[in-house]
Structures are given as C-alpha cells and as structure tokens.
Amino acid sequence: MKKYMYTYVLCVTVLFGTFSYAQQTPASTQSQAISIVGVTAHIGNGQVIENATLVFENGKIKNIGAAASTSTEGKVIDAKGKHLYPGFISPNSTLGLVEVDAVRATRDQDETGSFNPHIRSLIAYNTESKVVESCRPNGILVAQITPRGGSVSGTSSIVQLDAWNWEDAAIKVDDGIHMNWPNNYSRGRWWLGEPRGLRPNKDYATQVQKIQNVFDDATSYLKSSRSPKNIPYEAMAGLTKGTQTLFVHVNTEKGILDAIEFGKKNKVKIVIVGGYHAHKVATTLRQNNIPVLLHRTHSVPQMDDEDYDISYKKAKILTDAGVLVGLENSGQMERMNTRNLPFLAGTVAAHGLDKEKALQLITSNTAKILGIDDRLGTLEVGKDATLFVSEGDALDMRGNILTHAFINGRDISLETHQTKLWKRYSKKYSKK
C-alpha cells in the first residue's frame, strides 16, 4: 500500500511541477502599424532584399521593399544588421499533445483502435504547453498538430503558437487525414524466436488490401443514403471531395510507389511523410506531383551500404529532381526537438543546397504542401504578419537569436521557462 501511495504522490508532484509555470498571456491584437527598417529580408521564396523595410498593419503585411523606396508607418523598429524571416512551420508535429512523456495523463497523441479518421487532434491541443512555448524563440510560429497510432491515425490541424485556446490557435481546421502505410519489410522478433534482421513482410499484400477495402467501403457509403450513420466514413468525405489531403506515412521504396498508386486509384491528393527512401523514386514523385515531408535530417543511416551523410543530402537530391520538399522532425523526443527545425534546414544547406532554398523547406514549401500558402510561408503583401527578426542567420544556432517575433501582427513574448532558468543560472558563478 505504501508503494502505491508513494507512486501516486510522485506522479502528482511531477504534474504540479510541470504546470507550475504557465505559458505567457497571449499577445494583444495589433493596435498600430509597425515598420521594420534596415533589415536583410529573406522573403521565403528564394529572394533576399538587403536594407529592406517591411510594414504591417491589422495583422497583414502592407508593404515590403528596399528602404530607399518604401515609406515607414507607425512604430519603427530599427533592425539594421539583422535578418527578417517568415515564421517557420513545423509539419507532422505532436506539439501540445504530449507534455511529459513519462506521465501518462499528459499524453494525448493517439487513440485506441486502428481506424480513426474521425479523431481530431485539434481539440486535444494544449495551448498552455511549455514545450510549445519553447519553440517560439527559435522562430517556429506555426505547426501542423498531428495524431499518431493505428492504420489511420486521425485528422491534423494547423495552428499558430500563441493562443488562449485551440479555437483561437486554429489556422486551418482538419486539413488532412494521416495514414500509416504497411511496411513491406519486418524485423525478426527475437523474443518470439524469429531470426534477427530485416526480411520481407509476408502479410504486406493483405495489409494493403485491407486498407483498400476500407476506402472502398467508405466511398460506397458516401455515395449512398449514409444510413445508418458511420462517423469514421463521414470523416473521410473531405478526401473524396478534394478538400483534404491524405498524408501517407511511409519510408520504403516499394511502399512509396504503392502509396502513389493507391492515391491515383482512389483519386485522393496525397503527401508522402517520412519518405526515407523517397530520393530513390524522385522521378516518379515529380511525375505524379507528389510532395514529400522529409524525415528528420539529423538522423543516422538505416542501411549498412548508405553514405554516412545520406540524411543530410536527401532534400537536395529531391529538390534538384523537381520534387516539392518540406522538413518534418518526428521521432525520438520529437516535441522537444521541434525547436531544432531551423537547424535541420541549416544542415541541408551545409551539404549542398542553396541557403535560400533550404529556408524554403521550412517556410514556403511547407506552406504549399499544407495548403496555407495564401496566408503564410513568405513575406509578401497581403499575407499574415507572422514573422520574426533575428540577430543573425536563423538557420545557424549561433545566429538564431530572436529580438522580435509577431504572429498575425501581434508582438509575442519570447520568454520561456528555459530562458528564465538561463538568466537565473547564468549569474550563479558571476563575480560579486
């Protein structure tokens, strides 16, 4: 009994310790025009404007151009020698769905069952998350909140990272459904006496057919009287209408090719997520106009015969082949590692891709893939004033030091639990 009581007290202590520091109050609505002057503006589409002026009002970019030909309005921010970027976008993220991995009560990224297209990640999104807050000082201002688990995990939604609640945070609700494609290889389960190592998955064809059967049933249901009501099938209506995207999480060469054929057969718009071997089928991806949200750049090779730096080079290989590429950062400690998204792009730039093209992997390209490029992804007139000023190169951890950040024109706080601790302990050994 004492053992269980100790465990209970420990969990409660961890929970209260976790939430003792709440996120800052969201910023107020923009009340006056703001001009950022003298800055090097990285537009997000490959263009750079030196000594630029950007003006935004009522949450929208009003003007941008060379300082000599662009008039300022309202409050002026002198950003001479600094860099201006569109807010970075993190796709395929579980930000706000899990706070502490070791505490079950804070984990809400998946549901029981294998077929859950009707599960909506948005309503589980925690705007008070300290992990969400910690991403903003590195320039990540927008994220696609994505469920996990099962064959069909559920629907994702796109949010901005400074809000009172999920309703305020939402940018695009239920943008797509996420499917985990079967793996055509399996690893030997040594605990069951199976040989170690990779081998063909003998159930692969059956698993793929099972997915097809579900889609056939859903299509038939949506074309019928829809009685009795089937909530999971109802949730798939956006796929058949073309208003939603099917995000297929798949890594193997054969799996990617089969997923492409699946999308064509069912006439649904698909995006490859992960795509570990996508570079091997780049031509097919381009020919079918299939974008890729590429797996974490900072990862080691999975195959013995691969180059040690293959993960660093894939984005360039795909980009050079004409594939629309964005970067995602799922994997171990993915929520905490979301803050490193700009440095994934920096690594890609260090391995051959032009710096401004690397920037597009976390701005305009991702915005296009998620269908929000009419509002976000570039610094263009009429788009949301979701942007930030950095002292140096934002794709380099040495230069990624934000001085100002705005979401929809709102001047957001860059203070976090981590920055408070940094300030506190930086004085610990200072001379008195």
Coordinates of C-alpha atoms in Angstrom, one line a residue, residues 46-233:
G46 CA 14.4 32.4 -52.7
Q47 CA 14.5 36.2 -52.9
V48 CA 16.6 38.4 -50.5
I49 CA 16.2 42.1 -50.1
E50 CA 19.1 43.9 -48.5
N51 CA 18.4 47.0 -46.4
A52 CA 14.7 46.4 -46.6
T53 CA 11.7 48.0 -45.0
L54 CA 8.6 45.9 -44.1
V55 CA 5.3 47.5 -43.0
F56 CA 2.4 45.6 -41.5
E57 CA -0.9 46.7 -40.1
N58 CA -4.0 44.9 -38.7
G59 CA -2.1 41.6 -38.8
K60 CA -1.3 41.8 -42.5
I61 CA 1.8 42.7 -44.4
K62 CA 1.1 46.1 -46.1
N63 CA 4.3 46.9 -47.9
I64 CA 7.9 45.5 -48.4
G65 CA 10.8 46.7 -50.4
A66 CA 14.1 48.4 -50.4
A67 CA 14.3 51.0 -47.6
A68 CA 15.1 53.8 -50.1
S69 CA 11.7 53.4 -51.9
T70 CA 9.5 52.1 -49.1
S71 CA 7.9 54.6 -46.6
T72 CA 7.6 53.7 -43.0
E73 CA 4.4 53.9 -40.9
G74 CA 3.5 53.8 -37.2
K75 CA 6.0 52.4 -34.8
V76 CA 9.5 51.9 -36.3
I77 CA 11.8 49.1 -35.3
D78 CA 15.4 49.7 -36.3
A79 CA 16.8 46.3 -37.4
K80 CA 19.9 47.4 -39.2
G81 CA 22.4 44.5 -39.5
K82 CA 19.7 41.9 -38.5
H83 CA 17.7 39.4 -40.5
L84 CA 13.9 39.1 -41.2
Y85 CA 12.2 35.8 -41.9
P86 CA 8.7 34.5 -42.3
G87 CA 7.6 32.3 -39.3
F88 CA 8.9 28.8 -39.6
I89 CA 6.3 26.0 -40.0
S90 CA 6.6 22.6 -38.3
P91 CA 4.6 19.9 -40.1
N92 CA 3.7 16.4 -38.7
S93 CA 4.1 17.5 -35.1
T94 CA 2.7 16.3 -31.8
L95 CA 3.3 19.7 -30.1
G96 CA 0.7 20.4 -27.5
L97 CA -0.5 16.7 -27.5
V98 CA 2.1 15.5 -25.0
E99 CA 3.8 17.4 -22.2
V100 CA 5.8 14.8 -20.2
D101 CA 6.5 11.5 -21.9
A102 CA 6.8 9.7 -18.5
V103 CA 3.4 10.9 -17.3
R104 CA 0.5 9.1 -19.0
A105 CA -2.0 11.8 -18.0
T106 CA -0.2 14.3 -20.2
R107 CA -0.1 12.0 -23.3
D108 CA -2.9 12.5 -25.8
Q109 CA -1.4 11.9 -29.2
D110 CA -3.2 8.7 -30.1
E111 CA -6.4 6.7 -29.5
T112 CA -7.3 3.0 -29.2
G113 CA -8.3 1.2 -32.4
S114 CA -6.6 1.1 -35.8
F115 CA -9.1 3.1 -38.0
N116 CA -9.7 6.6 -36.6
P117 CA -10.2 9.1 -39.4
H118 CA -12.7 10.9 -37.2
I119 CA -10.3 11.5 -34.4
R120 CA -9.5 15.3 -34.3
S121 CA -6.1 16.3 -32.9
L122 CA -7.1 19.9 -32.7
I123 CA -9.4 19.5 -29.7
A124 CA -6.7 17.9 -27.7
Y125 CA -4.1 20.6 -28.4
N126 CA -2.9 22.3 -25.2
T127 CA -2.1 26.0 -25.8
E128 CA -0.6 26.2 -22.3
S129 CA 2.1 23.7 -23.1
K130 CA 5.6 24.8 -22.0
V131 CA 7.0 22.8 -24.9
V132 CA 5.0 24.7 -27.4
E133 CA 6.2 27.9 -25.8
S134 CA 9.9 26.9 -26.1
C135 CA 9.7 26.7 -29.9
R136 CA 8.9 30.3 -30.5
P137 CA 12.4 31.7 -29.5
N138 CA 13.8 29.7 -32.4
G139 CA 11.3 31.1 -34.9
I140 CA 8.8 28.2 -35.1
L141 CA 5.5 30.1 -35.0
V142 CA 3.2 27.6 -36.8
A143 CA 2.7 23.9 -36.6
Q144 CA 0.6 21.1 -38.0
I145 CA -0.8 19.2 -35.0
T146 CA -0.8 15.5 -36.0
P147 CA -2.2 12.4 -34.3
R148 CA -0.3 9.1 -34.1
G149 CA -1.0 5.4 -34.0
G150 CA -3.1 2.9 -35.8
S151 CA -3.5 2.4 -39.5
V152 CA -5.4 5.6 -39.9
S153 CA -4.4 7.9 -37.1
G154 CA -6.9 10.7 -37.5
T155 CA -7.0 14.3 -38.7
S156 CA -4.5 17.0 -38.2
S157 CA -5.0 20.8 -38.0
I158 CA -2.7 23.8 -38.4
V159 CA -2.2 26.2 -35.5
Q160 CA -0.3 29.3 -34.6
L161 CA 1.7 29.0 -31.3
D162 CA 0.4 31.9 -29.3
A163 CA -3.2 31.5 -28.2
W164 CA -5.6 31.2 -25.3
N165 CA -7.3 28.0 -26.6
W166 CA -7.4 25.7 -29.6
E167 CA -10.2 27.7 -31.2
D168 CA -8.0 30.9 -31.2
A169 CA -5.0 28.9 -32.3
A170 CA -6.6 27.3 -35.4
I171 CA -5.4 28.4 -38.8
K172 CA -6.7 25.6 -40.9
V173 CA -9.0 23.0 -39.2
D174 CA -8.9 19.3 -40.2
D175 CA -6.5 19.9 -43.1
G176 CA -5.8 16.2 -43.7
I177 CA -6.1 12.6 -42.6
H178 CA -2.9 10.6 -41.7
M179 CA -2.4 7.0 -42.7
N180 CA 0.5 4.7 -41.7
W181 CA 1.3 2.6 -44.7
P182 CA 2.2 -1.0 -44.0
N183 CA 6.0 -1.8 -44.1
N184 CA 6.9 -4.3 -46.8
Y185 CA 9.8 -5.5 -44.6
S186 CA 9.7 -6.7 -41.0
R187 CA 12.3 -7.2 -38.4
G188 CA 12.8 -10.5 -36.7
R189 CA 11.1 -10.6 -33.3
W190 CA 13.9 -12.3 -31.4
W191 CA 11.6 -12.7 -28.3
L192 CA 9.4 -15.0 -30.4
G193 CA 12.4 -17.0 -31.7
E194 CA 12.4 -15.3 -35.1
P195 CA 15.7 -14.7 -36.9
R196 CA 17.1 -11.2 -36.4
G197 CA 17.4 -8.7 -39.2
L198 CA 15.1 -7.5 -42.0
R199 CA 13.1 -9.8 -44.1
P200 CA 10.1 -9.5 -46.4
N201 CA 6.7 -8.9 -44.6
K202 CA 4.6 -11.9 -45.8
D203 CA 1.4 -10.1 -44.8
Y204 CA 2.2 -6.9 -46.7
A205 CA -0.2 -7.5 -49.6
T206 CA -3.0 -8.5 -47.2
Q207 CA -2.5 -5.3 -45.1
V208 CA -2.5 -3.1 -48.2
Q209 CA -5.7 -4.8 -49.4
K210 CA -7.3 -4.3 -46.0
I211 CA -6.7 -0.5 -46.4
Q212 CA -8.2 -0.6 -49.9
N213 CA -11.2 -2.4 -48.7
V214 CA -11.8 0.3 -46.1
F215 CA -11.6 3.0 -48.7
D216 CA -13.9 1.1 -51.0
D217 CA -16.5 0.7 -48.2
A218 CA -16.2 4.4 -47.3
T219 CA -16.6 5.5 -50.9
S220 CA -19.7 3.3 -51.3
Y221 CA -21.1 4.7 -48.0
L222 CA -20.6 8.3 -49.0
K223 CA -22.3 7.7 -52.4
S224 CA -25.3 6.0 -50.7
S225 CA -28.0 7.3 -48.3
R226 CA -25.5 7.3 -45.4
S227 CA -27.8 5.4 -43.2
P228 CA -27.1 4.2 -40.6
K229 CA -24.6 7.0 -39.9
N230 CA -21.0 5.9 -39.9
I231 CA -18.8 8.6 -38.2
P232 CA -15.4 7.3 -39.4
Y233 CA -16.7 7.1 -43.0

